[in-house]
PDB file of C-alpha atoms in Angstrom:
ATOM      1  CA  UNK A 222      55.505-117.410  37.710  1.00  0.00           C
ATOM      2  CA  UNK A 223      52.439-115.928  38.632  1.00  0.00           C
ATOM      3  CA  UNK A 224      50.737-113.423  36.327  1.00  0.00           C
ATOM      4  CA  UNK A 225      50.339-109.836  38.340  1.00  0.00           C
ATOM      5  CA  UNK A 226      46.555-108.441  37.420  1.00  0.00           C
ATOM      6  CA  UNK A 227      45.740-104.917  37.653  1.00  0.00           C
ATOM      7  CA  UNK A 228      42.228-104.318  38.352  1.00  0.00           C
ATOM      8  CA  UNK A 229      40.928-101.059  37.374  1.00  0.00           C
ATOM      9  CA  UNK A 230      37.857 -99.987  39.634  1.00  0.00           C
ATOM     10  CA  UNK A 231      35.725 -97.503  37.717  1.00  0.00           C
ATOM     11  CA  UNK A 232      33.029 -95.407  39.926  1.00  0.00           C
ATOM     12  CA  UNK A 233      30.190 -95.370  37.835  1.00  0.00           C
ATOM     13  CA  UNK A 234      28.907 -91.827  39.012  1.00  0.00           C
ATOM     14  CA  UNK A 235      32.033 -90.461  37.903  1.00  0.00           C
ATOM     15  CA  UNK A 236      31.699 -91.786  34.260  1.00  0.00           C
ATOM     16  CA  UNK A 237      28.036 -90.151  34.428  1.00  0.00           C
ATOM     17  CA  UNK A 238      29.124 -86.977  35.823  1.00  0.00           C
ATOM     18  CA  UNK A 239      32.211 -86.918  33.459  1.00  0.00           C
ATOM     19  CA  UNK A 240      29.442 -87.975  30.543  1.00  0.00           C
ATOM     20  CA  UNK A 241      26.477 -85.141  31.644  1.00  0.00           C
ATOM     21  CA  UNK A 242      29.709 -82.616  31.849  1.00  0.00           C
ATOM     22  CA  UNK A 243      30.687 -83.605  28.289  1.00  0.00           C
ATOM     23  CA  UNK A 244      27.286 -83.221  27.209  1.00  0.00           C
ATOM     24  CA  UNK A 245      26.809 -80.296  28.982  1.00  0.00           C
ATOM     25  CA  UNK A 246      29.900 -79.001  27.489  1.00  0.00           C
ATOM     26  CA  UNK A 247      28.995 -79.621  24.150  1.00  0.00           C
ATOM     27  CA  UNK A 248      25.358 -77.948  24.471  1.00  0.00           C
ATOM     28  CA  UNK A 249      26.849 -75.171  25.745  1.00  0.00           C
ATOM     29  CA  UNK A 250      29.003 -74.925  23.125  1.00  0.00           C
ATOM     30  CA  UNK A 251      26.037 -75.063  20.679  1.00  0.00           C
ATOM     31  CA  UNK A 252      23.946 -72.276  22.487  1.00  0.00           C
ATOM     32  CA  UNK A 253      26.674 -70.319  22.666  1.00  0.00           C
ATOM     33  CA  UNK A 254      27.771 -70.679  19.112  1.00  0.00           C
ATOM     34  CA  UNK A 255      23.954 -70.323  18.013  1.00  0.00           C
ATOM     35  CA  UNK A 256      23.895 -67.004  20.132  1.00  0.00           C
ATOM     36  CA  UNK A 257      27.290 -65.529  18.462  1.00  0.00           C
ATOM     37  CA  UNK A 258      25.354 -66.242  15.194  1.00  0.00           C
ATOM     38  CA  UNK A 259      22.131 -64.765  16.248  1.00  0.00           C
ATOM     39  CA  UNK A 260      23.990 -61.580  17.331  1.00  0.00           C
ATOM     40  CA  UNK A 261      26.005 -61.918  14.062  1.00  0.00           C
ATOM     41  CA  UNK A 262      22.795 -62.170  12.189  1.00  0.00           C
ATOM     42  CA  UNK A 263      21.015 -59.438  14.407  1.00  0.00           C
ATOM     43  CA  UNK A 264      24.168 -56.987  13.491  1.00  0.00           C
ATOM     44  CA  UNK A 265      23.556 -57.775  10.172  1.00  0.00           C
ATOM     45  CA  UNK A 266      19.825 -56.675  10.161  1.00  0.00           C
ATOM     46  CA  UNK A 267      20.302 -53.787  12.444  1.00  0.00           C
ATOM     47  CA  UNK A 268      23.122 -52.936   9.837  1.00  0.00           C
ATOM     48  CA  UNK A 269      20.570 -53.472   7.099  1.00  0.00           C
ATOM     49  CA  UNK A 270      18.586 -51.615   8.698  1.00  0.00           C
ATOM     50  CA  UNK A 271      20.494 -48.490   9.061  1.00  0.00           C
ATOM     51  CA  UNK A 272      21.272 -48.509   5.497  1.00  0.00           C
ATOM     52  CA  UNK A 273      17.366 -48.951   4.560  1.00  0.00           C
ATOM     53  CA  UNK A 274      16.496 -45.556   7.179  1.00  0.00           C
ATOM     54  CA  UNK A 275      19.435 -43.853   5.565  1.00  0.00           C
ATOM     55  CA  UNK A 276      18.375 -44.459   1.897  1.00  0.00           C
ATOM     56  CA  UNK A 277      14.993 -43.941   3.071  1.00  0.00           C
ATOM     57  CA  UNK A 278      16.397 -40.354   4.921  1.00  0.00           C
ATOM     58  CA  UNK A 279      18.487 -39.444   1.655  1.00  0.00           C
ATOM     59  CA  UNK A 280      15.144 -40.934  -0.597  1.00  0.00           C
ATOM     60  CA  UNK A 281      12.781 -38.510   1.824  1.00  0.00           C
ATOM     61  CA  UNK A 282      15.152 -35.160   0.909  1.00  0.00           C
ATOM     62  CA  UNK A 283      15.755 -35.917  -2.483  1.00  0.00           C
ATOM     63  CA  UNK A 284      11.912 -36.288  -2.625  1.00  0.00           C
ATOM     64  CA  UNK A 285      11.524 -32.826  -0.544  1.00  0.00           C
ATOM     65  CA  UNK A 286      14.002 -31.365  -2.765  1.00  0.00           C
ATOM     66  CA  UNK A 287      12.554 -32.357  -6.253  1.00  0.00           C
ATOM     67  CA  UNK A 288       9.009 -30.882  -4.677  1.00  0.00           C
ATOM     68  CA  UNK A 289      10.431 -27.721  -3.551  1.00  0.00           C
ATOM     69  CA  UNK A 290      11.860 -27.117  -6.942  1.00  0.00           C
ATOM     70  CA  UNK A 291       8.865 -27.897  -8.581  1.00  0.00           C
ATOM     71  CA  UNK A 292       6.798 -25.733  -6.418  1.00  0.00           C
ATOM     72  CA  UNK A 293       9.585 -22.863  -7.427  1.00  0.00           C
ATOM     73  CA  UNK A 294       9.163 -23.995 -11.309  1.00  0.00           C
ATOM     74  CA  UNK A 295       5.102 -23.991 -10.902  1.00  0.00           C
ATOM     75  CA  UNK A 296       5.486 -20.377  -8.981  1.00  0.00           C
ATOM     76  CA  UNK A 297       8.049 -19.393 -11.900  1.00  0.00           C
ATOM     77  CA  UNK A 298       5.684 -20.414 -14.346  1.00  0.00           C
ATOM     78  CA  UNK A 299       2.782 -19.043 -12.940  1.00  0.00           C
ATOM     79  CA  UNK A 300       5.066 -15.578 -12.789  1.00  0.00           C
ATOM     80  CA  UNK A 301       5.403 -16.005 -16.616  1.00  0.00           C
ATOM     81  CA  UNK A 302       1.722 -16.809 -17.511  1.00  0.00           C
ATOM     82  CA  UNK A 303       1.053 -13.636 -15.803  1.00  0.00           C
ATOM     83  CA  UNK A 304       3.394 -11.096 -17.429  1.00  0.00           C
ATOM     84  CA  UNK A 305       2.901 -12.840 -20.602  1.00  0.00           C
ATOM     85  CA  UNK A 306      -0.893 -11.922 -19.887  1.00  0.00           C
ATOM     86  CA  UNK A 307      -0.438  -8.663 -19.148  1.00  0.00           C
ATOM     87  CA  UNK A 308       2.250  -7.994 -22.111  1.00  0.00           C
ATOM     88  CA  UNK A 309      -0.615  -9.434 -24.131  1.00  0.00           C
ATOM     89  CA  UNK A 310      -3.005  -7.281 -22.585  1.00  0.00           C
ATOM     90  CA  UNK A 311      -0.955  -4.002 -23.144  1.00  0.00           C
ATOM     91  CA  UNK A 312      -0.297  -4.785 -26.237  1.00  0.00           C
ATOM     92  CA  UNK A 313      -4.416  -5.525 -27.314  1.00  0.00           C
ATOM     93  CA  UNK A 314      -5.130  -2.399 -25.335  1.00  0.00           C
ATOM     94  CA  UNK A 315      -2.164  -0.830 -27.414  1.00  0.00           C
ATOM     95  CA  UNK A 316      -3.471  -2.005 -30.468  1.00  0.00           C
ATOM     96  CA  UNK A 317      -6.677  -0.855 -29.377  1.00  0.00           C
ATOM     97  CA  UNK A 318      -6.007   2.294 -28.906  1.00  0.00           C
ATOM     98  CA  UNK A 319      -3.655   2.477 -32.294  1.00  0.00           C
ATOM     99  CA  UNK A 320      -7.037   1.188 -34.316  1.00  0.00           C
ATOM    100  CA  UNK A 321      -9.279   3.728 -32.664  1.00  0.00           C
ATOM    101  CA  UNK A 322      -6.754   7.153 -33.409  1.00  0.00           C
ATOM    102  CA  UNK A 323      -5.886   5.448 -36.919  1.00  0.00           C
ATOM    103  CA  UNK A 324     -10.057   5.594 -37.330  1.00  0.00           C
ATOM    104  CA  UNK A 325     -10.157   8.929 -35.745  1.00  0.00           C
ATOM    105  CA  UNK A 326      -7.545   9.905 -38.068  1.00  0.00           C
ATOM    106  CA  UNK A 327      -8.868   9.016 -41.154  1.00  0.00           C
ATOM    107  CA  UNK A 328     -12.384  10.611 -40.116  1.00  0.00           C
ATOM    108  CA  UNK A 329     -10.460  13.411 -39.269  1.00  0.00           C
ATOM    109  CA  UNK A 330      -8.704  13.676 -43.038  1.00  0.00           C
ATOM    110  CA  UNK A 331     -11.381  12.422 -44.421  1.00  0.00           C
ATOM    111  CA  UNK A 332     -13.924  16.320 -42.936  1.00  0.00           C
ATOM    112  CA  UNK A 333     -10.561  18.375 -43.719  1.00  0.00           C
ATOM    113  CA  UNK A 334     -10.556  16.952 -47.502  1.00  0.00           C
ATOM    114  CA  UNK A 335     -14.173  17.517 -47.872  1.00  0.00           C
ATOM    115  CA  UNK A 336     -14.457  21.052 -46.271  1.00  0.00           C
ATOM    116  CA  UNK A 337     -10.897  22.163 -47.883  1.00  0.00           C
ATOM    117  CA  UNK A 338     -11.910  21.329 -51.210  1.00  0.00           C
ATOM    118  CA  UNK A 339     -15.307  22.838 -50.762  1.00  0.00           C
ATOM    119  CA  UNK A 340     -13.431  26.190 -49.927  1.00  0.00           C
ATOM    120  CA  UNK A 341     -11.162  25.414 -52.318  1.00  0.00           C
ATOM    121  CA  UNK A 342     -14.131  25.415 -54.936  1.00  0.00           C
ATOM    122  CA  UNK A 343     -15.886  28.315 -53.513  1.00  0.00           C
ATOM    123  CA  UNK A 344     -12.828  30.598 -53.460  1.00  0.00           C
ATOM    124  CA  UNK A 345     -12.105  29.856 -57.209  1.00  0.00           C
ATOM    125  CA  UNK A 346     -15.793  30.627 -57.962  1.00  0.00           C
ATOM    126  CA  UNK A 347     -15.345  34.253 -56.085  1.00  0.00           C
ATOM    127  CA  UNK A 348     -11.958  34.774 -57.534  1.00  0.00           C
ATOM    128  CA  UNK A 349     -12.893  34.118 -60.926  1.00  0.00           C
ATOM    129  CA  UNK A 350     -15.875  36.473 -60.433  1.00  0.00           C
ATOM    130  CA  UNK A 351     -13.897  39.030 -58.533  1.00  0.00           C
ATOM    131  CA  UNK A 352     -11.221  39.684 -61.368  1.00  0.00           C
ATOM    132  CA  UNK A 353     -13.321  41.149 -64.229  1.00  0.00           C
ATOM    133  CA  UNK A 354     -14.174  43.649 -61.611  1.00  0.00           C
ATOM    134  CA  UNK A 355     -10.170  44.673 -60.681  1.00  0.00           C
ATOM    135  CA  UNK A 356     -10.006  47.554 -63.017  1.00  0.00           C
ATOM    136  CA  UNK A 357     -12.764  49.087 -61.852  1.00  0.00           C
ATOM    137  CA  UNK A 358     -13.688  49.011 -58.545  1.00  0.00           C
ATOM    138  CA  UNK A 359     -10.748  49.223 -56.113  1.00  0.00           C
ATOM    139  CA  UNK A 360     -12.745  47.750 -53.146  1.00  0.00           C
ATOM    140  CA  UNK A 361     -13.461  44.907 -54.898  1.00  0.00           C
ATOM    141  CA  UNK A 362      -9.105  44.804 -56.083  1.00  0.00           C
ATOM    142  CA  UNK A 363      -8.838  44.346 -52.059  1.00  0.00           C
ATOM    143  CA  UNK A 364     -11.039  41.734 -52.299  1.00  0.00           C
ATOM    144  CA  UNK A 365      -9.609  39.705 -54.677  1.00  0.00           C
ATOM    145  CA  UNK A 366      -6.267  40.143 -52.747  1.00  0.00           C
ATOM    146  CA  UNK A 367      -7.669  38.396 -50.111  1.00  0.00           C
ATOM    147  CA  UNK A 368      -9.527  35.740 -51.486  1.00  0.00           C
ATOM    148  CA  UNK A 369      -6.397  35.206 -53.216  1.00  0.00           C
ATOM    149  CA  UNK A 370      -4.593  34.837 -49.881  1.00  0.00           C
ATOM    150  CA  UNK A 371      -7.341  32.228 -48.803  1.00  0.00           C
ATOM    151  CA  UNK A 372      -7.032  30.576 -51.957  1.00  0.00           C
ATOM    152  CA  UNK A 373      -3.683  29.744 -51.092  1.00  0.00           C
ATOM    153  CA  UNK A 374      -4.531  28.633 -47.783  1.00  0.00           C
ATOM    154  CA  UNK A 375      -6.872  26.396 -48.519  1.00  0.00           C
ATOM    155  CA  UNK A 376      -4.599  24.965 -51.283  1.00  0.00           C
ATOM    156  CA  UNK A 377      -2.086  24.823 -48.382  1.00  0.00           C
ATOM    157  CA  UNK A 378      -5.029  23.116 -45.827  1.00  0.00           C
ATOM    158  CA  UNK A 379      -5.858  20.865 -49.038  1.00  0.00           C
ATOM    159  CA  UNK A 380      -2.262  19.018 -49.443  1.00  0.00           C
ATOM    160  CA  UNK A 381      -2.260  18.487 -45.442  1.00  0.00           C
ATOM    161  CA  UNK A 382      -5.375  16.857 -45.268  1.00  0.00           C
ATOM    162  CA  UNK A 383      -4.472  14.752 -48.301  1.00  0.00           C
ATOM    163  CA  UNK A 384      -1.561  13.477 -46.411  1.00  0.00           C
ATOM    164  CA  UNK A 385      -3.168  12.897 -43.051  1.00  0.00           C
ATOM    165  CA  UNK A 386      -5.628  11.027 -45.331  1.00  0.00           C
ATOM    166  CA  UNK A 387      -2.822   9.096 -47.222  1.00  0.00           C
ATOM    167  CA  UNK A 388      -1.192   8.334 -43.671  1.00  0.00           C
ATOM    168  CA  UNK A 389      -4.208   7.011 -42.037  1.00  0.00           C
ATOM    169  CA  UNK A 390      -4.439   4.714 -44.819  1.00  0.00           C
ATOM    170  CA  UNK A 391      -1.158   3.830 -44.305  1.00  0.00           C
ATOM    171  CA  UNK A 392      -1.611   3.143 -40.531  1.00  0.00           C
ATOM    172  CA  UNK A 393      -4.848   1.341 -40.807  1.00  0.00           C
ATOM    173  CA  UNK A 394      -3.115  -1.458 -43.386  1.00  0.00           C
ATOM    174  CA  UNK A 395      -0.310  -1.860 -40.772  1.00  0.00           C
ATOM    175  CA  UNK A 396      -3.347  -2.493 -37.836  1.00  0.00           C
ATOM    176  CA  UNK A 397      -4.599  -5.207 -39.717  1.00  0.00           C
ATOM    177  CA  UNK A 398      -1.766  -6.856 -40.950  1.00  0.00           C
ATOM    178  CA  UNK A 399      -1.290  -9.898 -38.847  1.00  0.00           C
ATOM    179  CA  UNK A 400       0.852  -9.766 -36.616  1.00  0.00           C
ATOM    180  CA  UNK A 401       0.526  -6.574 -35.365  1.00  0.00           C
ATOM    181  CA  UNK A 402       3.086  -3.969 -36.530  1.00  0.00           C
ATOM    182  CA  UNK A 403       6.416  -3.372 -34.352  1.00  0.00           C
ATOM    183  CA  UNK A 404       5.447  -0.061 -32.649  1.00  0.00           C
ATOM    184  CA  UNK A 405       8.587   1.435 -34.948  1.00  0.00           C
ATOM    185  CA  UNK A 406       6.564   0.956 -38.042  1.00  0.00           C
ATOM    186  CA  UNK A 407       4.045   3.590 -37.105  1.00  0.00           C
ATOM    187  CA  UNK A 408       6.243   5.514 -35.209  1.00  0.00           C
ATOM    188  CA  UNK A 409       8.412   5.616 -38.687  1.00  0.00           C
ATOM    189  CA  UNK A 410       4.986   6.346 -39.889  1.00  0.00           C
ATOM    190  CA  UNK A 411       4.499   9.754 -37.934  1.00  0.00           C
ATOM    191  CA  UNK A 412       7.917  10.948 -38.891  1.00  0.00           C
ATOM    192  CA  UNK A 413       7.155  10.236 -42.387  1.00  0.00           C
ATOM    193  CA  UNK A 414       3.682  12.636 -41.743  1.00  0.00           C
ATOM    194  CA  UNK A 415       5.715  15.163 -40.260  1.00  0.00           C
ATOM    195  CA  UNK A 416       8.266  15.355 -43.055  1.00  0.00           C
ATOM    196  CA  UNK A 417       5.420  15.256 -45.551  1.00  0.00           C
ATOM    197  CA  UNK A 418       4.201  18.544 -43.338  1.00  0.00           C
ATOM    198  CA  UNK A 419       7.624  20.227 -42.783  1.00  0.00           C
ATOM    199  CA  UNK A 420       8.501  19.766 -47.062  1.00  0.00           C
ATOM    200  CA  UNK A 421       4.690  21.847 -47.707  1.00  0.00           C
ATOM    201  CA  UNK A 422       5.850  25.732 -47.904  1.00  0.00           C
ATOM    202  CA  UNK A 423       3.615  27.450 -45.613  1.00  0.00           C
ATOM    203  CA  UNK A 424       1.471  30.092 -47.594  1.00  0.00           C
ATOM    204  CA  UNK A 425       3.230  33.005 -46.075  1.00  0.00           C
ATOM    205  CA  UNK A 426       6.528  32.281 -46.505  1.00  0.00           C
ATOM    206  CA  UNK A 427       6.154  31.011 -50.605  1.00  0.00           C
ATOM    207  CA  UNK A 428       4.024  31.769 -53.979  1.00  0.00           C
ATOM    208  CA  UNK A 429       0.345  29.970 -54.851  1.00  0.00           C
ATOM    209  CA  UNK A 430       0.894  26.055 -54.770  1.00  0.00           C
ATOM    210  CA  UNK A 431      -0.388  25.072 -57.914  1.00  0.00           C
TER     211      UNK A 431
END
């Protein structure tokens, strides 16, 4: 029995074509797969990217926001330096002007002491002279009366001046205590002068102050 061969004719262009088509296949598999990661990897950085511009955006205002508020501090500051300079300055001028009447003052007590007790000197002098002359001379009686009556005034002009002089005293020890004195120290002061004057009987209305 005879054997039946099959012979199996192969083109050889086909197995080329069939062959570059594989090939061709498979590189444009690769390119294409190397593409879908290039656009993966290009998403990523473009991604990347828009999260660096935002942090940079959100960076940028933070910045602009921390300078604004320092210019506002700076200006705030600057606001403060400035009354502080001129609360300072009011209060020197203040001061100032509290030294110079306290001086004033005391200059000022100082003349009334000297001429009051001068008078007050003087008047005893007359009236001492005057009195061995009352019984006998009634012109000179009317005399006496009144140098009586400015006896008493002075006396009266005397104790003011003493306490403007005592007061002034008072007010100059508060200027140059350090610090300054609260402007309801002196203002306590000047009651306190004007109850010394108000508790003095005026001559006119009360006996010789001894």
């Amino acid at each position: 029995m005879e054997a039946n061969h099959t012979t199996i004719l192969i083109n050889p262009n086909t197995l080329h074509m069939n062959t570059s088509h594989h090939h061709m296949n498979t590189s444009h598999h690769h390119i294409t797969t190397n593409l879908l990661h290039m656009n993966t990897s290009h998403h990523h950085i473009t991604t990347n990217l828009l999260h660096m511009n935002t942090s940079h955006h959100h960076i940028t205002t933070n910045l602009l926001h921390m300078n604004t508020s320092h210019h506002h501090m700076n200006t705030s500051l600057l606001h403060m330096n400035t009354s502080h300079h001129h609360i300072t300055t009011n209060l020197l001028h203040m001061n100032t002007s509290h030294h110079h009447m306290v001086i004033n003052l005391h200059t000022t007590a100082i003349h009334l002491l000297r001429t009051s007790t001068s008078h007050h000197h003087m008047v005893i002098n007359l009236h001492t002279t005057a009195i061995p002359l009352l019984p006998t001379n009634t012109s000179h009686h009317h005399m006496a009366i009144n140098l009586l009556h400015m006896d008493t005034s002075h006396h009266y002009l005397l104790h003011i001046s003493r306490n403007l002089l005592h007061l002034s005293r008072l007010l100059h020890r508060y200027c140059k205590s350090s610090p300054p004195p609260p402007l309801p120290c002196i203002t306590a002061s000047l009651h306190l002068y004007n109850h010394i004057i108000s508790c003095i009987p005026h001559p006119c209305h009360s006996s010789i102050i001894k």
